[in-house]
Short mmCIF file of C-alpha atoms in Angstrom, two decimals:
data_model
loop_
_atom_site.label_atom_id
_atom_site.label_comp_id
_atom_site.label_asym_id
_atom_site.label_seq_id
_atom_site.Cartn_x
_atom_site.Cartn_y
_atom_site.Cartn_z
CA MET A 1 29.55 -80.19 -66.04
CA PRO A 2 26.84 -80.21 -63.30
CA PRO A 3 24.43 -83.13 -63.08
CA PRO A 4 21.01 -82.82 -64.79
CA GLY A 5 18.46 -80.81 -62.73
CA SER A 6 21.16 -79.30 -60.54
CA MET A 7 21.55 -75.46 -59.96
CA PRO A 8 24.83 -73.54 -60.14
CA ALA A 9 26.19 -72.28 -56.84
CA SER A 10 25.75 -68.66 -57.86
CA ALA A 11 22.06 -69.19 -58.64
CA ARG A 12 21.49 -70.94 -55.28
CA ALA A 13 23.07 -67.99 -53.49
CA ARG A 14 20.83 -65.51 -55.29
CA ARG A 15 17.66 -67.53 -54.45
CA LEU A 16 18.66 -67.75 -50.78
CA ALA A 17 19.18 -63.97 -50.58
CA VAL A 18 15.74 -63.30 -52.12
CA THR A 19 14.07 -65.71 -49.66
CA CYS A 20 15.74 -64.07 -46.62
CA ALA A 21 14.72 -60.62 -47.80
CA ALA A 22 11.11 -61.76 -48.21
CA LEU A 23 11.04 -63.27 -44.73
CA GLY A 24 12.46 -60.03 -43.31
CA LEU A 25 9.69 -57.99 -44.90
CA LEU A 26 7.04 -60.35 -43.60
CA GLY A 27 8.51 -60.17 -40.11
CA ALA A 28 8.44 -56.35 -40.09
CA GLY A 29 4.65 -56.16 -40.55
CA PRO A 30 2.62 -53.08 -41.48
CA ALA A 31 3.16 -51.26 -38.12
CA GLY A 32 6.91 -50.88 -38.45
CA PRO A 33 9.64 -52.35 -36.24
CA ALA A 34 8.74 -53.25 -32.63
CA VAL A 35 10.97 -53.16 -29.57
CA ALA A 36 12.64 -56.50 -29.20
CA ALA A 37 11.39 -58.53 -26.27
CA ASP A 38 14.91 -59.02 -24.96
CA ALA A 39 15.99 -55.34 -25.37
CA LYS A 40 17.32 -53.93 -22.12
CA PRO A 41 15.50 -50.73 -21.03
CA ARG A 42 17.78 -47.78 -20.29
CA LEU A 43 17.37 -44.82 -17.93
CA GLU A 44 17.88 -41.30 -19.24
CA VAL A 45 17.97 -38.45 -16.66
CA THR A 46 18.87 -34.77 -16.50
CA PRO A 47 22.41 -35.11 -15.13
CA VAL A 48 22.58 -31.75 -13.27
CA VAL A 49 19.77 -29.46 -12.07
CA LYS A 50 20.16 -26.09 -10.35
CA VAL A 51 17.87 -24.87 -7.58
CA ASP A 52 17.75 -21.31 -6.23
CA PRO A 53 17.09 -20.79 -2.51
CA PHE A 54 15.00 -17.65 -3.04
CA LYS A 55 13.32 -17.40 -6.43
CA ALA A 56 10.36 -19.59 -5.48
CA THR A 57 9.30 -16.88 -3.03
CA GLN A 58 9.08 -14.44 -5.93
CA GLY A 59 6.76 -16.59 -8.01
CA LEU A 60 9.44 -16.95 -10.70
CA GLY A 61 10.16 -20.68 -10.36
CA THR A 62 13.58 -21.97 -9.42
CA SER A 63 15.10 -23.54 -12.53
CA ASP A 64 14.69 -23.36 -16.29
CA GLU A 65 15.72 -27.01 -16.41
CA GLN A 66 13.24 -29.76 -15.61
CA ALA A 67 14.62 -32.88 -13.97
CA GLU A 68 13.01 -35.54 -16.15
CA VAL A 69 13.43 -39.28 -15.65
CA LYS A 70 12.92 -41.45 -18.76
CA LEU A 71 13.05 -45.21 -19.28
CA THR A 72 13.47 -46.10 -22.95
CA GLY A 73 13.17 -49.48 -24.64
CA VAL A 74 9.95 -50.56 -22.88
CA GLU A 75 8.06 -53.12 -24.95
CA THR A 76 4.48 -52.40 -25.98
CA GLY A 77 1.85 -53.60 -23.52
CA SER A 78 4.24 -54.04 -20.59
CA ALA A 79 4.33 -50.52 -19.14
CA GLY A 80 2.40 -51.62 -16.04
CA ARG A 81 5.21 -54.01 -15.10
CA TYR A 82 7.68 -51.16 -14.55
CA SER A 83 8.20 -48.69 -11.72
CA PHE A 84 10.59 -45.93 -10.67
CA VAL A 85 12.20 -45.54 -7.25
CA ILE A 86 13.57 -42.00 -6.75
CA ASP A 87 15.70 -41.75 -3.61
CA ALA A 88 16.31 -38.08 -2.74
CA SER A 89 17.59 -38.66 0.78
CA GLY A 90 20.96 -37.38 -0.43
CA VAL A 91 19.49 -33.85 -0.85
CA GLU A 92 17.21 -33.84 2.19
CA LYS A 93 19.40 -31.32 4.03
CA LEU A 94 19.45 -29.03 0.98
CA MET A 95 15.72 -28.70 0.27
CA THR A 96 12.98 -27.08 2.35
CA ASP A 97 10.67 -30.07 1.83
CA SER A 98 10.10 -33.08 -0.44
CA ALA A 99 7.30 -31.55 -2.52
CA PHE A 100 9.43 -31.80 -5.67
CA LEU A 101 9.32 -35.62 -5.63
CA PRO A 102 6.53 -37.52 -7.43
CA CYS A 103 4.76 -40.43 -5.70
CA ASN A 104 5.97 -39.34 -2.25
CA GLU A 105 2.85 -39.00 -0.16
CA ASP A 106 4.60 -39.75 3.14
CA GLY A 107 7.21 -37.01 2.63
CA ASP A 108 10.21 -39.24 3.43
CA PHE A 109 12.30 -38.06 0.41
CA VAL A 110 11.86 -41.42 -1.32
CA GLY A 111 9.22 -41.68 -4.04
CA GLU A 112 8.13 -44.90 -5.75
CA CYS A 113 6.00 -44.55 -8.87
CA ALA A 114 4.30 -47.85 -9.68
CA GLY A 115 3.51 -48.89 -13.24
CA ASP A 116 -0.06 -47.64 -12.96
CA ASP A 117 1.22 -44.20 -11.95
CA VAL A 118 3.57 -43.80 -14.91
CA ARG A 119 1.44 -45.54 -17.55
CA ALA A 120 -0.15 -42.19 -18.49
CA SER A 121 3.23 -40.85 -19.59
CA PHE A 122 4.07 -43.88 -21.75
CA SER A 123 4.86 -42.93 -25.33
CA GLY A 124 6.84 -44.61 -28.10
CA GLY A 125 8.37 -47.21 -25.85
CA THR A 126 9.38 -44.61 -23.20
CA LEU A 127 8.10 -44.18 -19.66
CA SER A 128 8.74 -40.83 -17.95
CA VAL A 129 8.16 -38.92 -14.71
CA GLY A 130 9.38 -35.46 -13.69
CA LEU A 131 10.73 -33.71 -10.60
CA ASP A 132 9.00 -30.40 -9.79
CA LEU A 133 11.89 -28.16 -8.82
CA LYS A 134 9.80 -25.12 -7.90
CA THR A 135 10.40 -26.16 -4.32
CA PRO A 136 13.17 -23.87 -3.06
CA ALA A 137 16.40 -24.96 -1.45
CA ARG A 138 17.42 -23.93 2.04
CA ALA A 139 19.25 -20.62 2.32
CA ALA A 140 22.07 -22.26 4.29
CA ALA A 141 22.60 -24.75 1.44
CA ALA A 142 23.75 -22.10 -1.06
CA GLY A 143 26.70 -23.46 -3.08
CA ARG A 144 26.24 -27.07 -1.96
CA SER A 145 25.31 -30.15 -4.03
CA GLY A 146 23.71 -33.53 -3.46
CA THR A 147 22.77 -36.67 -5.39
CA ILE A 148 19.38 -38.17 -6.23
CA GLU A 149 19.46 -41.92 -6.99
CA VAL A 150 16.99 -43.27 -9.59
CA THR A 151 16.23 -46.99 -10.04
CA ALA A 152 14.02 -48.46 -12.76
CA LYS A 153 12.38 -51.80 -11.94
CA LYS A 154 10.52 -54.46 -13.88
CA ASP A 155 8.36 -56.85 -11.88
CA GLY A 156 10.11 -55.54 -8.77
CA LYS A 157 13.64 -56.25 -10.05
CA ALA A 158 16.09 -53.48 -10.89
CA VAL A 159 16.86 -53.11 -14.60
CA ASP A 160 18.86 -49.85 -14.58
CA THR A 161 20.07 -47.08 -12.27
CA ALA A 162 21.08 -43.42 -12.75
CA ARG A 163 22.06 -40.34 -10.73
CA ILE A 164 20.95 -36.71 -10.79
CA THR A 165 23.17 -34.04 -9.24
CA LEU A 166 21.17 -31.28 -7.54
CA ARG A 167 23.18 -28.09 -7.15
CA VAL A 168 22.04 -25.14 -5.01
CA THR A 169 23.02 -21.85 -6.61
CA GLU A 170 24.88 -19.03 -4.84
CA PRO A 171 22.50 -16.07 -5.08
CA GLY A 172 24.82 -13.53 -3.51
CA PRO A 173 23.81 -11.00 -0.81
CA ARG A 174 20.24 -11.14 0.51
CA PHE A 175 18.36 -9.51 3.36
CA ASP A 176 17.96 -12.14 6.07
CA ARG A 177 17.27 -10.13 9.22
CA ALA A 178 14.30 -7.91 10.00
CA LEU A 179 11.89 -7.08 12.77
CA PRO A 180 9.00 -9.55 12.31
CA GLY A 181 6.27 -7.13 13.30
CA ILE A 182 4.75 -4.62 15.72
CA THR A 183 1.18 -4.64 17.03
CA ASP A 184 -0.83 -1.83 18.63
CA ALA A 185 1.49 0.95 17.47
CA ARG A 186 0.01 4.42 17.92
CA PRO A 187 -0.42 6.76 14.93
CA GLY A 188 2.31 9.39 15.12
CA SER A 189 4.74 7.07 16.90
CA SER A 190 7.99 5.73 15.44
CA VAL A 191 9.24 2.15 15.04
CA ALA A 192 12.96 1.29 14.80
CA LEU A 193 14.02 -0.99 11.92
CA PRO A 194 17.02 -3.17 12.83
CA SER A 195 17.87 -5.41 9.88
CA GLY A 196 20.72 -7.24 8.20
CA PHE A 197 21.94 -9.28 5.25
CA THR A 198 24.14 -12.27 4.46
CA ASN A 199 26.49 -12.82 1.52
CA PHE A 200 25.38 -16.27 0.27
CA SER A 201 28.27 -16.63 -2.15
CA GLY A 202 31.99 -17.32 -2.27
CA ARG A 203 33.03 -13.92 -3.60
CA THR A 204 33.85 -10.60 -1.93
CA TYR A 205 31.88 -7.37 -2.56
CA ARG A 206 33.16 -3.83 -2.00
CA SER A 207 29.80 -2.04 -2.13
CA LEU A 208 26.12 -2.93 -2.44
CA VAL A 209 22.82 -1.30 -3.37
CA LEU A 210 20.00 -2.03 -0.93
CA GLY A 211 16.32 -1.32 -1.51
CA VAL A 212 13.55 -0.79 1.06
CA SER A 213 9.98 0.36 0.45
CA PHE A 214 7.07 1.34 2.67
CA SER A 215 3.31 1.12 2.45
CA ASP A 216 1.35 4.36 2.52
CA GLY A 217 0.97 4.78 6.28
CA LEU A 218 4.74 4.86 6.94
CA VAL A 219 7.37 7.57 6.42
CA PRO A 220 11.12 7.14 7.19
CA VAL A 221 12.31 9.35 10.03
CA GLU A 222 15.96 9.57 8.93
CA ARG A 223 17.19 10.34 5.44
CA PHE A 224 20.70 8.90 5.01
CA ARG A 225 23.17 10.81 2.85
CA ASN A 226 24.04 7.67 0.86
CA CYS A 227 20.39 6.89 0.04
CA VAL A 228 18.04 8.37 -2.56
CA TYR A 229 14.35 8.77 -1.77
CA GLU A 230 11.38 8.86 -4.09
CA PRO A 231 9.62 12.22 -4.10
CA ALA A 232 6.43 12.78 -2.14
CA PRO A 233 3.44 12.65 -4.54
CA VAL A 234 1.56 15.85 -5.26
CA SER A 235 -1.98 16.31 -3.99
CA GLY A 236 -4.55 14.62 -6.22
CA SER A 237 -2.22 11.88 -7.45
CA SER A 238 -3.06 8.20 -7.14
CA THR A 239 -0.85 7.90 -4.06
CA THR A 240 -1.49 9.44 -0.68
CA PRO A 241 0.18 12.91 -0.49
CA GLY A 242 3.18 13.06 1.82
CA HIS A 243 3.96 9.35 1.50
CA SER A 244 7.53 8.23 0.78
CA PRO A 245 7.39 5.00 -1.29
CA GLY A 246 10.97 3.85 -0.76
CA MET A 247 14.69 4.33 -0.78
CA LEU A 248 17.79 3.01 -2.58
CA CYS A 249 21.00 3.02 -0.56
CA THR A 250 24.60 2.45 -1.69
CA VAL A 251 26.62 1.10 1.23
CA THR A 252 30.39 0.63 1.03
CA GLY A 253 32.77 -1.68 2.87
CA THR A 254 34.15 -5.19 2.56
CA VAL A 255 31.43 -7.85 2.34
CA LYS A 256 33.18 -11.18 2.88
CA PRO A 257 32.01 -14.53 1.48
CA ARG A 258 29.34 -16.37 3.49
CA THR A 259 29.34 -13.68 6.18
CA SER A 260 26.40 -11.92 7.84
CA TYR A 261 26.06 -8.21 8.63
CA ASN A 262 23.77 -6.02 10.73
CA LEU A 263 22.18 -2.88 9.32
CA ASP A 264 20.42 -0.06 11.20
CA LEU A 265 17.82 1.45 8.88
CA GLY A 266 16.69 4.03 11.43
CA ALA A 267 12.97 4.27 12.09
CA VAL A 268 9.63 4.85 10.37
CA ARG A 269 6.83 7.08 11.64
CA LEU A 270 3.19 5.99 11.49
CA GLY A 271 0.94 8.45 9.70
CA PRO A 272 -2.52 9.49 10.96
CA ASN A 273 -4.29 6.89 8.78
CA ALA A 274 -1.86 4.02 9.36
CA ALA A 275 -3.60 0.70 10.02
CA TRP A 276 -1.92 -2.45 8.66
CA ASP A 277 1.30 -1.29 7.09
CA THR A 278 4.42 -3.06 5.88
CA VAL A 279 8.10 -2.41 5.31
CA TYR A 280 9.37 -4.44 2.33
CA TYR A 281 13.04 -5.40 1.98
CA ALA A 282 14.24 -5.95 -1.59
CA SER A 283 14.59 -9.60 -2.50
CA GLU A 284 17.78 -8.88 -4.46
CA ILE A 285 20.80 -6.82 -3.45
CA HIS A 286 22.81 -5.46 -6.38
CA GLU A 287 26.31 -4.25 -7.00
CA PRO A 288 26.41 -0.56 -8.00
CA GLY A 289 25.88 -0.17 -11.73
CA LYS A 290 24.56 -3.69 -12.19
CA SER A 291 20.92 -3.14 -11.27
CA ASN A 292 18.38 -3.08 -14.10
CA VAL A 293 16.11 -0.80 -12.03
CA PRO A 294 16.50 2.86 -13.09
CA ARG A 295 16.59 5.64 -10.54
CA VAL A 296 13.19 7.20 -9.95
CA PRO A 297 12.92 10.64 -11.61
CA ARG A 298 13.12 13.59 -9.19
CA SER A 299 14.33 11.35 -6.35
CA ARG A 300 16.66 13.12 -3.92
CA ALA A 301 19.53 12.09 -1.68
CA GLY A 302 19.22 12.41 2.06
CA THR A 303 21.29 14.79 4.15
CA GLY A 304 21.60 12.86 7.42
CA ARG A 305 24.17 10.38 8.66
CA THR A 306 25.73 7.68 6.45
CA LEU A 307 24.09 4.28 6.46
CA THR A 308 26.70 1.62 7.32
CA PHE A 309 26.83 -2.08 8.22
CA THR A 310 28.74 -4.12 10.80
CA GLU A 311 29.67 -7.79 10.86
CA ARG A 312 27.13 -9.84 12.76
CA PRO A 313 28.42 -11.93 15.67
CA ALA A 314 27.79 -15.64 15.26
CA GLN A 315 25.68 -15.77 18.40
CA ASP A 316 23.44 -12.88 17.31
CA THR A 317 20.27 -14.51 15.99
CA THR A 318 17.81 -11.77 16.92
CA TYR A 319 15.13 -11.14 14.30
CA LEU A 320 16.30 -13.91 11.99
CA ARG A 321 13.48 -14.78 9.61
CA ASP A 322 12.42 -17.94 7.77
CA GLU A 323 14.82 -19.71 5.43
CA LEU A 324 13.12 -18.45 2.30
CA LEU A 325 14.27 -14.93 3.24
CA TYR A 326 11.08 -13.31 2.09
CA LEU A 327 11.42 -10.37 4.45
CA ARG A 328 8.89 -7.79 5.53
CA THR A 329 8.04 -6.02 8.78
CA ARG A 330 4.33 -5.85 9.57
CA ILE A 331 3.28 -2.81 11.62
CA GLU A 332 -0.28 -2.83 12.95
CA SER A 333 -1.56 0.38 14.46
CA THR A 334 -4.40 1.01 16.87
CA ASN A 335 -6.32 2.55 13.96
CA LYS A 336 -9.02 0.43 12.40
CA PRO A 337 -11.10 1.06 9.31
CA ASP A 338 -14.85 1.40 9.67
CA PHE A 339 -16.68 -0.29 6.81
CA SER A 340 -20.32 0.65 6.46
CA VAL A 341 -23.36 0.65 4.20
CA ASN A 342 -26.02 3.37 4.17
CA PRO A 343 -29.75 2.99 4.89
CA VAL A 344 -32.12 3.87 2.05
CA THR A 345 -35.83 4.73 1.97
CA LEU A 346 -37.74 4.22 -1.29
CA LYS A 347 -40.32 7.01 -1.20
CA GLY A 348 -43.13 7.51 -3.68
CA ALA A 349 -46.53 6.27 -4.87
CA VAL A 350 -47.49 2.89 -6.27
CA GLY A 351 -46.19 2.66 -9.83
CA ASP A 352 -43.38 5.18 -9.33
CA VAL A 353 -39.84 4.31 -10.37
CA VAL A 354 -37.38 5.68 -7.86
CA LYS A 355 -33.59 5.72 -7.76
CA ALA A 356 -31.52 4.52 -4.82
CA GLU A 357 -27.77 4.46 -4.40
CA PHE A 358 -25.96 2.14 -2.01
CA PHE A 359 -22.43 2.85 -0.74
CA PHE A 360 -19.82 0.49 0.65
CA THR A 361 -17.57 2.94 2.49
CA ASN A 362 -14.48 3.11 4.69
CA ASN A 363 -15.19 5.82 7.25
CA GLY A 364 -11.69 5.50 8.74
CA PRO A 365 -9.59 6.39 10.54
CA GLY A 366 -7.65 3.28 9.46
CA THR A 367 -6.73 2.27 5.92
CA ALA A 368 -7.30 -1.21 4.49
CA GLY A 369 -6.15 -3.06 1.39
CA ALA A 370 -8.87 -3.09 -1.27
CA VAL A 371 -8.92 -6.89 -1.41
CA PHE A 372 -12.04 -8.60 -0.15
CA ASP A 373 -11.82 -12.16 -1.46
CA GLY A 374 -9.32 -14.98 -1.82
CA GLU A 375 -9.03 -14.89 -5.63
CA GLU A 376 -5.63 -13.41 -6.28
CA ASP A 377 -6.34 -12.50 -9.92
CA ASN A 378 -10.02 -11.62 -9.47
CA GLU A 379 -10.63 -7.89 -9.60
CA THR A 380 -14.39 -8.15 -8.88
CA ALA A 381 -14.71 -9.24 -5.26
CA ASN A 382 -18.24 -9.13 -3.83
CA VAL A 383 -18.58 -6.45 -1.16
CA VAL A 384 -22.32 -5.80 -0.78
CA GLU A 385 -25.46 -7.94 -0.66
CA LEU A 386 -28.89 -6.37 -1.21
CA THR A 387 -32.18 -7.98 -0.19
CA VAL A 388 -34.95 -6.28 -2.17
CA PRO A 389 -38.06 -5.30 -0.16
CA GLN A 390 -41.19 -7.30 -0.98
CA GLY A 391 -43.62 -5.34 -3.13
CA VAL A 392 -40.76 -3.65 -5.01
CA SER A 393 -39.31 -4.61 -8.42
CA VAL A 394 -35.79 -3.91 -9.68
CA VAL A 395 -35.97 -1.88 -12.89
CA ARG A 396 -32.28 -1.24 -13.29
CA ALA A 397 -29.25 -2.70 -11.55
CA PRO A 398 -25.53 -1.85 -11.98
CA GLU A 399 -23.56 -4.15 -14.23
CA THR A 400 -21.48 -5.20 -11.24
CA CYS A 401 -24.57 -6.41 -9.33
CA HIS A 402 -26.09 -9.80 -10.11
CA GLU A 403 -29.34 -11.37 -8.99
CA GLN A 404 -28.88 -14.55 -6.98
CA GLU A 405 -30.87 -17.69 -7.72
CA PRO A 406 -33.35 -18.29 -4.85
CA LYS A 407 -33.17 -21.58 -3.00
CA THR A 408 -36.93 -21.72 -2.38
CA LYS A 409 -39.99 -19.93 -3.78
CA LYS A 410 -40.38 -18.02 -0.51
CA ASP A 411 -36.88 -16.54 -0.62
CA PRO A 412 -36.71 -12.78 -1.31
CA VAL A 413 -34.89 -11.32 -4.33
CA ARG A 414 -31.20 -10.80 -3.58
CA TYR A 415 -28.36 -9.12 -5.45
CA ARG A 416 -24.62 -9.41 -4.82
CA CYS A 417 -22.47 -6.48 -5.92
CA SER A 418 -18.74 -6.55 -6.63
CA GLN A 419 -15.91 -4.03 -6.68
CA HIS A 420 -15.55 -1.87 -9.75
CA ARG A 421 -13.83 1.40 -8.77
CA LEU A 422 -10.99 0.07 -6.65
CA HIS A 423 -8.27 -2.13 -8.12
CA LYS A 424 -7.09 -4.99 -5.93
CA ASN A 425 -3.69 -3.34 -5.57
CA ASP A 426 -5.27 -0.13 -4.27
CA LEU A 427 -5.63 0.87 -0.66
CA MET A 428 -9.06 1.74 0.71
CA THR A 429 -8.27 4.93 2.58
CA PRO A 430 -10.76 6.87 4.74
CA GLY A 431 -13.47 8.29 2.50
CA GLN A 432 -13.02 5.66 -0.21
CA PHE A 433 -16.19 3.96 -1.39
CA GLU A 434 -17.86 1.69 -3.92
CA ASN A 435 -21.28 2.87 -5.04
CA PHE A 436 -24.14 0.86 -6.57
CA PRO A 437 -27.01 2.85 -8.17
CA PHE A 438 -30.33 0.97 -8.52
CA ALA A 439 -33.78 1.89 -9.82
CA PHE A 440 -36.93 0.32 -8.28
CA ARG A 441 -40.62 0.31 -9.19
CA LEU A 442 -43.03 0.57 -6.24
CA ASP A 443 -45.58 -2.14 -6.96
CA GLU A 444 -48.94 -2.91 -5.39
CA PRO A 445 -48.12 -5.51 -2.71
CA SER A 446 -49.75 -8.87 -3.49
CA HIS A 447 -51.06 -9.38 0.05
CA GLY A 448 -51.41 -5.74 1.04
CA VAL A 449 -48.24 -5.92 3.17
CA ARG A 450 -44.82 -4.55 2.34
CA THR A 451 -41.72 -6.03 3.91
CA ASP A 452 -38.56 -3.93 4.23
CA GLY A 453 -35.31 -5.25 2.82
CA TRP A 454 -31.75 -4.63 3.87
CA VAL A 455 -28.24 -4.08 2.56
CA ARG A 456 -25.13 -5.44 4.23
CA VAL A 457 -21.38 -5.65 3.87
CA ALA A 458 -20.82 -9.10 2.37
CA THR A 459 -17.27 -10.21 1.63
CA GLU A 460 -15.46 -13.53 1.72
CA PHE A 461 -13.57 -12.36 4.80
CA ASP A 462 -14.75 -11.74 8.34
CA LEU A 463 -14.34 -7.98 8.70
CA THR A 464 -16.04 -7.62 12.05
CA LYS A 465 -12.94 -8.32 14.16
CA ASN A 466 -11.00 -5.59 12.29
CA ASP A 467 -13.86 -3.13 11.92
CA ALA A 468 -14.05 -0.16 14.29
CA HIS A 469 -17.88 -0.17 14.18
CA PRO A 470 -19.30 -3.47 12.88
CA GLU A 471 -22.81 -2.37 13.82
CA ASP A 472 -23.07 -0.24 10.65
CA ASN A 473 -22.20 -3.16 8.36
CA ARG A 474 -25.95 -3.68 7.83
CA ALA A 475 -28.67 -1.12 7.09
CA PRO A 476 -32.41 -1.24 6.25
CA VAL A 477 -33.99 -0.60 2.84
CA SER A 478 -37.41 0.82 3.68
CA VAL A 479 -40.46 1.65 1.56
CA ASP A 480 -42.57 4.77 2.16
CA ILE A 481 -45.72 5.15 0.03
CA GLU A 482 -47.10 8.68 -0.04
CA GLY A 483 -48.63 10.91 -2.75
CA ARG A 484 -48.22 9.86 -6.36
CA ALA A 485 -45.65 10.82 -8.95
CA GLU A 486 -45.82 10.24 -12.68
CA SER A 487 -45.75 6.50 -13.31
CA GLY A 488 -42.55 5.16 -14.80
CA SER A 489 -40.59 8.34 -14.16
CA PHE A 490 -37.53 8.90 -11.99
CA GLU A 491 -39.20 11.64 -9.93
CA GLY A 492 -39.41 9.65 -6.72
CA ASP A 493 -37.15 10.60 -3.82
CA MET A 494 -34.23 8.67 -2.41
CA VAL A 495 -33.60 9.24 1.27
CA ALA A 496 -30.11 8.72 2.75
CA GLY A 497 -28.03 9.56 -0.29
CA PRO A 498 -24.25 9.59 -0.63
CA PRO A 499 -22.24 9.84 2.60
CA VAL A 500 -21.36 13.30 3.89
CA TRP A 501 -17.73 13.00 2.82
CA GLY A 502 -18.85 13.29 -0.83
CA ILE A 503 -18.25 11.33 -3.96
CA GLY A 504 -15.07 13.09 -5.02
CA ALA A 505 -12.61 10.89 -3.14
CA VAL A 506 -9.99 9.19 -5.24
CA GLY A 507 -8.48 5.75 -4.57
CA ALA A 508 -4.97 5.43 -3.27
CA ALA A 509 -2.85 3.09 -5.36
CA ALA A 510 -0.73 0.53 -3.53
CA VAL A 511 2.94 1.32 -3.32
CA GLY A 512 5.23 -0.21 -5.95
CA VAL A 513 8.42 -1.77 -4.67
CA LEU A 514 11.83 -0.75 -5.93
CA PHE A 515 13.17 -3.91 -7.51
CA GLY A 516 11.37 -5.92 -10.17
CA ALA A 517 11.46 -9.12 -8.11
CA ALA A 518 10.11 -7.26 -5.08
CA VAL A 519 7.16 -6.06 -7.18
CA LEU A 520 6.12 -9.68 -7.74
CA ILE A 521 6.56 -10.50 -4.07
CA ARG A 522 4.46 -7.61 -2.96
CA ARG A 523 1.60 -8.36 -5.32
CA ARG A 524 1.38 -11.96 -4.13
CA THR A 525 1.63 -11.07 -0.46
CA THR A 526 -0.80 -8.16 -0.49
CA THR A 527 -3.55 -10.75 -0.91
CA ARG A 528 -2.12 -13.06 1.73
CA GLU A 529 -1.70 -10.24 4.25
CA THR A 530 -5.24 -9.01 3.68
CA GLU A 531 -6.57 -12.54 4.12
CA GLN A 532 -4.78 -12.82 7.44
CA ASN A 533 -5.86 -9.39 8.63
CA GLN A 534 -9.52 -9.41 7.67
#
């Protein structure tokens, strides 16, 4: 029998269990469990990432996978004590540059993200940074791999390490040889198109489908029997009549792994309105039957010689292009466009409302891309600036023309007018125009003196160096008070109306390329080419 006041062993065990449970609940606190101070942080990385040598040039990105670096188990309040060191020197020979690395301002393929840099991505005890793999790999690195070393540090001391394998994909055959460009070519002359491709893969092909397209000023001289050609548009269509947009060619023969071949595409002839034209080589080369691009209706096969290819000697490096293999041949002719604006005279009596129409016109003979600013997705580039004569009020302005805020009280009234007829993928062929109809009231001048205004070509680009007659890029807007018409009417005269070529011209749409990827390329480069040319 137990002594008085003593407790049985079973009861003592139950009381001890209750006490421990209570202490455990108190220790947990209302915010839930915290990361233990002595927990060892662990690195978590994407083990393998794939990079394509060419897709970045198409605006499609290079990998669906994101190389993310995470450090888990970081205690609350101590994120600033950690850092990441990402050593990518093991893939330096595979990538075109080190832009994919975070915290790598000096471009040495080693990035170190201090605690302050990664604090913003701290969440739930995890620090993270990412590698931007939109940077393309080198073409010569197709099929190769390399290692990126990641080290997590706390207070400058390593706490964990991990590795990421970067693998460059094998994209197969790609155009990699083309004539870079021709300058001062005469309209009516022909330009030969030597080209070539390389099989950037480890497999053998027995036949390939190649695609080449041309801007409106170019027409292929030869029509190969193993190529199909898009039909020439009918008169009045959105594309210049007589223009051949492109060709699809099926070439046969053994295409060995990692081997380069030369290809003679014949020549193209410059049309009468050729100015800055381009030959586009498809960014993807398909096996027959495996292309997702359907044949163009009414396209016809050529009747000339057969297009063939020959193995390229190792020492033959003529016309090799950049490693991204975004290939095009620029052909600049001696033709230049002539942009102009028309003079206008506002004629009537004081109080009259008169109409005036301003035209931004390409008088030719050269054609130009209808892109006049640097905003790739902006379809309303400013092309004309109007300074309103003093003593005249604007009664009605086009919706594409906007009054500018004056800098001082003495500044005249100005309007800037943007494109509205021509799409940015159109070509501005000879006779094309943008028109801006205004209505003005002829007021009594405040000081008895009227000052003429002016209209000028006003774009983001300097057109004068590529304009056949820059002197007509500015014209006066004059005021002539005589007689008196009914006040407030539109009976006043407008002198210097639409240009003599008439208002019936239709815009020429830019040529679509044959492959879907090439369409994206061309849209992005049309802007870049116009920026360089204008």
